[in-house]
Tab-separated table of C-alpha atoms and ligand atoms in Angstrom:
chain	number	residue	atom	x	y	z
A	761	MET	CA	-54.497	-34.732	-11.123
A	762	VAL	CA	-51.657	-36.943	-9.845
A	763	GLY	CA	-48.799	-37.881	-12.174
A	764	VAL	CA	-46.983	-41.205	-11.998
A	765	ILE	CA	-43.708	-41.871	-13.806
A	766	GLY	CA	-42.957	-45.541	-14.283
A	767	GLY	CA	-39.343	-46.695	-14.362
A	768	SER	CA	-37.689	-49.782	-15.859
A	769	GLY	CA	-40.136	-52.668	-15.723
A	770	VAL	CA	-43.160	-50.460	-14.894
A	771	TYR	CA	-45.145	-49.690	-18.021
A	772	ASP	CA	-48.672	-49.444	-16.604
A	773	ILE	CA	-50.654	-49.605	-13.363
A	774	GLU	CA	-52.543	-52.864	-13.357
A	775	GLY	CA	-56.231	-52.544	-12.590
A	776	VAL	CA	-56.443	-48.867	-13.530
A	777	VAL	CA	-58.705	-48.427	-16.537
A	778	ILE	CA	-57.203	-46.042	-19.085
A	779	LYS	CA	-59.946	-43.685	-20.222
A	780	GLU	CA	-57.801	-41.496	-22.438
A	781	VAL	CA	-54.368	-41.536	-24.036
A	782	LYS	CA	-52.963	-38.024	-24.449
A	783	LYS	CA	-50.122	-37.199	-26.792
A	784	ILE	CA	-48.560	-33.892	-25.804
A	785	SER	CA	-45.899	-31.765	-27.481
A	786	THR	CA	-44.097	-29.220	-25.359
A	787	PRO	CA	-41.785	-26.294	-26.152
A	788	TYR	CA	-39.020	-28.627	-24.918
A	789	GLY	CA	-39.845	-31.425	-27.345
A	790	GLU	CA	-41.641	-34.732	-27.087
A	791	PRO	CA	-42.240	-36.580	-23.797
A	792	SER	CA	-41.144	-40.230	-23.594
A	793	ASP	CA	-44.614	-41.455	-24.594
A	794	SER	CA	-48.300	-40.561	-24.477
A	795	TYR	CA	-49.793	-39.940	-21.033
A	796	ARG	CA	-52.289	-42.588	-19.938
A	797	ILE	CA	-55.171	-40.987	-18.058
A	798	GLY	CA	-57.077	-43.134	-15.582
A	799	GLU	CA	-58.927	-42.855	-12.304
A	800	ILE	CA	-58.454	-44.254	-8.825
A	801	ASP	CA	-61.435	-43.738	-6.513
A	802	GLY	CA	-62.569	-40.693	-8.447
A	803	ARG	CA	-59.129	-39.058	-8.604
A	804	GLU	CA	-57.546	-38.667	-11.987
A	805	ILE	CA	-54.058	-39.944	-12.577
A	806	ALA	CA	-51.737	-39.509	-15.545
A	807	PHE	CA	-49.202	-42.278	-16.091
A	808	LEU	CA	-46.038	-41.927	-18.183
A	809	PRO	CA	-43.485	-44.683	-18.826
A	810	ARG	CA	-40.147	-42.859	-18.534
A	811	HIS	CA	-38.321	-45.075	-20.996
A	812	GLY	CA	-41.204	-45.293	-23.468
A	813	SER	CA	-43.257	-48.383	-24.150
A	814	PRO	CA	-41.707	-50.662	-25.210
A	815	HIS	CA	-38.614	-49.625	-23.278
A	816	HIS	CA	-36.328	-47.849	-25.780
A	817	ILE	CA	-35.042	-44.585	-24.229
A	818	ALA	CA	-31.821	-44.815	-22.191
A	819	PRO	CA	-31.625	-42.811	-18.920
A	820	HIS	CA	-29.239	-40.184	-20.330
A	821	ARG	CA	-31.483	-39.698	-23.387
A	822	VAL	CA	-34.808	-39.222	-21.577
A	823	ASN	CA	-36.299	-35.785	-22.307
A	824	TYR	CA	-36.892	-34.990	-18.632
A	825	ARG	CA	-37.992	-31.418	-19.377
A	826	ALA	CA	-40.651	-32.486	-21.864
A	827	ASN	CA	-41.908	-35.198	-19.489
A	828	ILE	CA	-42.318	-32.786	-16.562
A	829	MET	CA	-43.694	-29.946	-18.709
A	830	GLY	CA	-46.254	-32.351	-20.218
A	831	PHE	CA	-47.554	-33.081	-16.711
A	832	LYS	CA	-47.676	-29.354	-15.933
A	833	GLU	CA	-49.658	-28.656	-19.089
A	834	MET	CA	-52.254	-31.233	-18.005
A	835	GLY	CA	-52.629	-29.556	-14.606
A	836	VAL	CA	-50.719	-32.165	-12.593
A	837	GLU	CA	-49.741	-30.824	-9.143
A	838	ARG	CA	-48.064	-33.919	-7.745
A	839	ILE	CA	-45.747	-36.465	-9.304
A	840	ILE	CA	-44.778	-39.847	-7.897
A	841	SER	CA	-41.720	-41.228	-9.614
A	842	VAL	CA	-40.775	-44.907	-9.560
A	843	ASN	CA	-37.106	-45.818	-10.032
A	844	ALA	CA	-35.039	-48.980	-10.109
A	845	VAL	CA	-31.865	-48.579	-8.032
A	846	GLY	CA	-28.816	-50.502	-6.896
A	847	GLY	CA	-28.389	-51.011	-3.140
A	848	ILE	CA	-25.269	-49.579	-1.492
A	849	SER	CA	-25.877	-49.515	2.276
A	850	PRO	CA	-26.327	-52.874	4.018
A	851	GLU	CA	-30.074	-52.526	4.621
A	852	MET	CA	-30.721	-51.875	0.915
A	853	VAL	CA	-31.008	-55.500	-0.130
A	854	PRO	CA	-32.679	-56.397	-3.449
A	855	GLY	CA	-36.454	-56.201	-3.120
A	856	THR	CA	-36.361	-53.288	-0.639
A	857	VAL	CA	-38.780	-50.459	-1.431
A	858	VAL	CA	-37.575	-47.100	-0.179
A	859	VAL	CA	-38.785	-43.489	-0.118
A	860	PRO	CA	-35.595	-41.456	-0.574
A	861	ASP	CA	-35.233	-38.162	1.299
A	862	GLN	CA	-31.986	-36.816	-0.170
A	863	ILE	CA	-30.154	-36.729	-3.491
A	864	ILE	CA	-26.607	-36.314	-4.719
A	865	ASP	CA	-26.601	-35.416	-8.395
A	866	MET	CA	-23.629	-36.674	-10.404
A	867	THR	CA	-25.311	-36.452	-13.794
A	868	GLY	CA	-23.924	-34.299	-16.566
A	869	GLY	CA	-24.967	-33.176	-20.030
A	870	ARG	CA	-28.673	-33.390	-19.304
A	871	GLU	CA	-31.023	-30.463	-19.912
A	872	SER	CA	-31.709	-29.745	-16.280
A	873	THR	CA	-33.525	-26.424	-16.017
A	874	PHE	CA	-36.464	-24.549	-17.511
A	875	TYR	CA	-34.786	-21.216	-16.755
A	876	GLU	CA	-31.925	-20.754	-19.159
A	877	VAL	CA	-32.394	-17.446	-20.883
A	878	GLU	CA	-32.963	-14.096	-19.165
A	879	ASP	CA	-35.137	-15.482	-16.388
A	880	VAL	CA	-32.565	-16.360	-13.690
A	881	VAL	CA	-34.126	-18.630	-11.089
A	882	HIS	CA	-32.481	-20.454	-8.178
A	883	ILE	CA	-35.002	-22.733	-6.482
A	884	ASP	CA	-34.390	-23.914	-2.931
A	885	PHE	CA	-33.551	-27.615	-3.058
A	886	THR	CA	-32.431	-28.250	0.527
A	887	GLU	CA	-35.212	-30.802	0.793
A	888	PRO	CA	-35.398	-32.229	-2.751
A	889	TYR	CA	-38.608	-34.218	-2.265
A	890	CYS	CA	-42.006	-32.888	-1.205
A	891	PRO	CA	-42.366	-33.659	2.524
A	892	GLU	CA	-46.157	-33.929	2.277
A	893	LEU	CA	-46.042	-36.351	-0.645
A	894	ARG	CA	-43.351	-38.445	1.072
A	895	GLU	CA	-45.596	-38.618	4.132
A	896	ALA	CA	-48.527	-39.719	1.934
A	897	ILE	CA	-46.374	-42.531	0.501
A	898	ILE	CA	-45.187	-43.647	3.923
A	899	SER	CA	-48.707	-43.744	5.407
A	900	ALA	CA	-50.021	-45.543	2.301
A	901	GLY	CA	-47.350	-48.190	2.887
A	902	GLU	CA	-48.517	-48.597	6.486
A	903	LYS	CA	-52.173	-48.849	5.430
A	904	ALA	CA	-51.464	-51.354	2.665
A	905	GLY	CA	-49.158	-53.430	4.896
A	906	ILE	CA	-46.173	-52.831	2.612
A	907	THR	CA	-42.817	-52.438	4.335
A	908	LEU	CA	-41.076	-49.279	3.189
A	909	ARG	CA	-37.720	-47.838	4.202
A	910	GLN	CA	-38.454	-44.223	5.021
A	911	LYS	CA	-35.114	-42.587	4.235
A	912	ALA	CA	-32.257	-42.938	1.792
A	913	THR	CA	-29.772	-40.733	0.017
A	914	TYR	CA	-30.083	-41.359	-3.715
A	915	MET	CA	-26.945	-41.005	-5.821
A	916	CYS	CA	-27.893	-40.194	-9.398
A	917	VAL	CA	-25.300	-41.170	-11.999
A	918	ASN	CA	-25.380	-40.531	-15.706
A	919	GLY	CA	-25.066	-44.060	-17.001
A	920	PRO	CA	-25.864	-45.855	-19.157
A	921	ARG	CA	-22.973	-47.988	-17.930
A	922	LEU	CA	-23.128	-49.401	-14.430
A	923	GLU	CA	-20.586	-48.283	-11.824
A	924	THR	CA	-17.134	-49.526	-10.918
A	925	ALA	CA	-16.587	-51.120	-7.510
A	926	ALA	CA	-14.419	-48.132	-6.521
A	927	GLU	CA	-17.152	-45.672	-7.465
A	928	ILE	CA	-19.643	-47.498	-5.273
A	929	LYS	CA	-17.126	-47.537	-2.396
A	930	ALA	CA	-16.683	-43.773	-2.828
A	931	PHE	CA	-20.459	-43.212	-2.988
A	932	SER	CA	-20.787	-45.208	0.218
A	933	LEU	CA	-18.178	-43.009	1.931
A	934	LEU	CA	-20.188	-40.001	0.772
A	935	GLY	CA	-23.169	-41.343	2.690
A	936	THR	CA	-25.337	-42.580	-0.150
A	937	ASP	CA	-27.604	-45.589	0.249
A	938	ILE	CA	-28.845	-46.254	-3.282
A	939	VAL	CA	-27.688	-45.520	-6.825
A	940	GLY	CA	-29.738	-44.946	-9.942
A	941	MET	CA	-29.729	-43.126	-13.274
A	942	THR	CA	-33.091	-41.351	-13.469
A	943	GLY	CA	-33.787	-39.494	-10.220
A	944	MET	CA	-32.326	-36.265	-11.616
A	945	PRO	CA	-33.113	-33.817	-13.085
A	946	GLU	CA	-36.729	-34.958	-12.695
A	947	ALA	CA	-36.943	-33.849	-9.080
A	948	SER	CA	-35.529	-30.351	-9.584
A	949	LEU	CA	-37.478	-29.756	-12.807
A	950	ALA	CA	-40.705	-30.536	-10.950
A	951	ARG	CA	-39.718	-28.085	-8.192
A	952	GLU	CA	-38.971	-25.432	-10.822
A	953	LEU	CA	-42.603	-25.738	-11.937
A	954	SER	CA	-43.917	-25.781	-8.328
A	955	ILE	CA	-45.030	-29.403	-8.696
A	956	CYS	CA	-44.787	-31.671	-5.620
A	957	PHE	CA	-42.485	-34.593	-6.360
A	958	ALA	CA	-41.503	-37.737	-4.439
A	959	GLY	CA	-39.852	-40.992	-5.385
A	960	ILE	CA	-40.360	-44.668	-4.737
A	961	ALA	CA	-37.145	-46.570	-5.336
A	962	VAL	CA	-37.050	-50.326	-5.731
A	963	VAL	CA	-33.696	-51.954	-5.024
A	964	THR	CA	-33.222	-54.376	-7.896
A	965	ASN	CA	-29.606	-55.447	-7.259
A	966	TYR	CA	-26.589	-54.990	-5.011
A	967	ALA	CA	-24.518	-52.123	-6.427
A	968	ALA	CA	-21.210	-52.961	-8.132
A	969	GLY	CA	-18.655	-54.720	-5.949
A	970	ILE	CA	-21.065	-55.277	-3.054
A	971	SER	CA	-21.863	-58.812	-4.085
A	972	LYS	CA	-19.654	-61.132	-6.085
A	973	GLU	CA	-22.294	-61.524	-8.769
A	974	LYS	CA	-22.092	-59.746	-12.110
A	975	LEU	CA	-24.780	-57.104	-12.647
A	976	THR	CA	-27.140	-57.496	-15.565
A	977	ALA	CA	-29.935	-55.350	-16.982
A	978	ARG	CA	-32.092	-58.471	-17.000
A	979	ASP	CA	-31.776	-58.749	-13.185
A	980	VAL	CA	-33.051	-55.188	-12.894
A	981	ILE	CA	-36.142	-55.900	-14.990
A	982	GLU	CA	-36.819	-59.240	-13.285
A	983	LYS	CA	-36.524	-57.849	-9.774
A	984	MET	CA	-38.733	-54.898	-10.709
A	985	ALA	CA	-41.340	-57.261	-12.162
A	986	GLU	CA	-41.368	-59.152	-8.839
A	987	SER	CA	-42.258	-55.906	-7.068
A	988	THR	CA	-44.948	-54.829	-9.538
A	989	ARG	CA	-47.973	-56.097	-7.627
A	990	LYS	CA	-46.727	-54.497	-4.429
A	991	LEU	CA	-46.082	-51.220	-6.270
A	992	ASN	CA	-49.522	-51.225	-7.861
A	993	ARG	CA	-51.205	-51.690	-4.486
A	994	LEU	CA	-49.014	-48.969	-3.010
A	995	LEU	CA	-49.709	-46.481	-5.804
A	996	LYS	CA	-53.458	-46.942	-5.476
A	997	GLU	CA	-53.318	-46.445	-1.703
A	998	ILE	CA	-51.147	-43.324	-2.131
A	999	VAL	CA	-53.545	-41.704	-4.588
A	1000	ARG	CA	-56.480	-42.399	-2.238
A	1001	GLY	CA	-54.669	-40.792	0.697
A	1002	ILE	CA	-53.144	-37.672	-0.844
A	1003	PRO	CA	-54.578	-34.574	0.884
A	1004	HIS	CA	-56.755	-32.483	-1.437
A	1005	ASN	CA	-55.007	-29.205	-0.695
A	1006	ARG	CA	-51.268	-28.708	-0.802
A	1007	ASN	CA	-49.583	-27.489	2.388
A	1008	CYS	CA	-45.951	-27.800	1.461
A	1009	ILE	CA	-42.897	-25.891	0.287
A	1010	CYS	CA	-43.311	-26.876	-3.379
A	1011	LYS	CA	-46.269	-24.742	-4.345
A	1012	ASP	CA	-44.312	-21.597	-3.358
A	1013	ALA	CA	-41.036	-22.753	-4.928
A	1014	LEU	CA	-40.738	-19.670	-7.120
A	1015	LYS	CA	-41.394	-17.152	-4.354
A	1016	ASN	CA	-38.170	-15.175	-3.932
A	1017	ALA	CA	-36.328	-17.521	-6.296
A	1018	ARG	CA	-35.901	-14.999	-9.139
A	1019	MET	CA	-32.872	-12.754	-9.373
B	1372	LIG	N1	-26.635	-48.657	-10.726
B	1372	LIG	C1	-27.223	-47.635	-11.384
B	1372	LIG	N2	-28.497	-47.660	-11.737
B	1372	LIG	C2	-29.223	-48.741	-11.423
B	1372	LIG	C3	-28.676	-49.828	-10.737
B	1372	LIG	C4	-27.306	-49.778	-10.374
B	1372	LIG	O1	-26.752	-50.713	-9.767
B	1372	LIG	N3	-29.671	-50.749	-10.592
B	1372	LIG	C5	-30.787	-50.204	-11.150
B	1372	LIG	N4	-30.518	-48.985	-11.660
């Protein structure tokens, strides 16, 4: 089963018939919403809107552990996560769809591990996204004729406020291309459970100070809505093309990771 996490403005996958709605409780609490189970060409998918539906959970309040554990409990081995982001580097203009390859995590105060008591685990996170799943996204983009940027460093901030112009300048000097509030700890939590994880980021606005215009949450939602049809086509193509067996680093994430 393939998991899909929808970000701001993505609350379903159009054209996918929901055959079951599963409410799951986990030892870490309640996920953001029920999981919508559907099928694309005979492959089951489980969709979860990260902010709930309707949108009511702020990025710093999302129960990332429950969301990822819920997928694990349903037998999900791969998660594709959709995020709205601000564009920092010049090529990241609003409307760009990008498959990030690196992360800098500036979040704080979020429950960010499953291994807190007794079990001491340090997963390797050199490559934060599953290379095989990233490849599946990139080839799906080529097949569906959707232009994707194939690399970006994602800066994850805590929010919920947007950034200052000086912060964005500093993030740019650090080599980041996009900024968002939800990429972490999703990615590392998935790795901790040996689940393959990759992101699709949609640039919804220029990051603070890059354009003269004031940033608004409405712009984020509107720009995301404009990309919805493209995203839906992309997601369907990805699910069709994902290899049946996993040949990546993620499935062995816990090998030699325990102290
Ligand atoms: N900053 C942080 N998160 C975001 C942005 C932004 O500019 N746009 C969409 N999510």
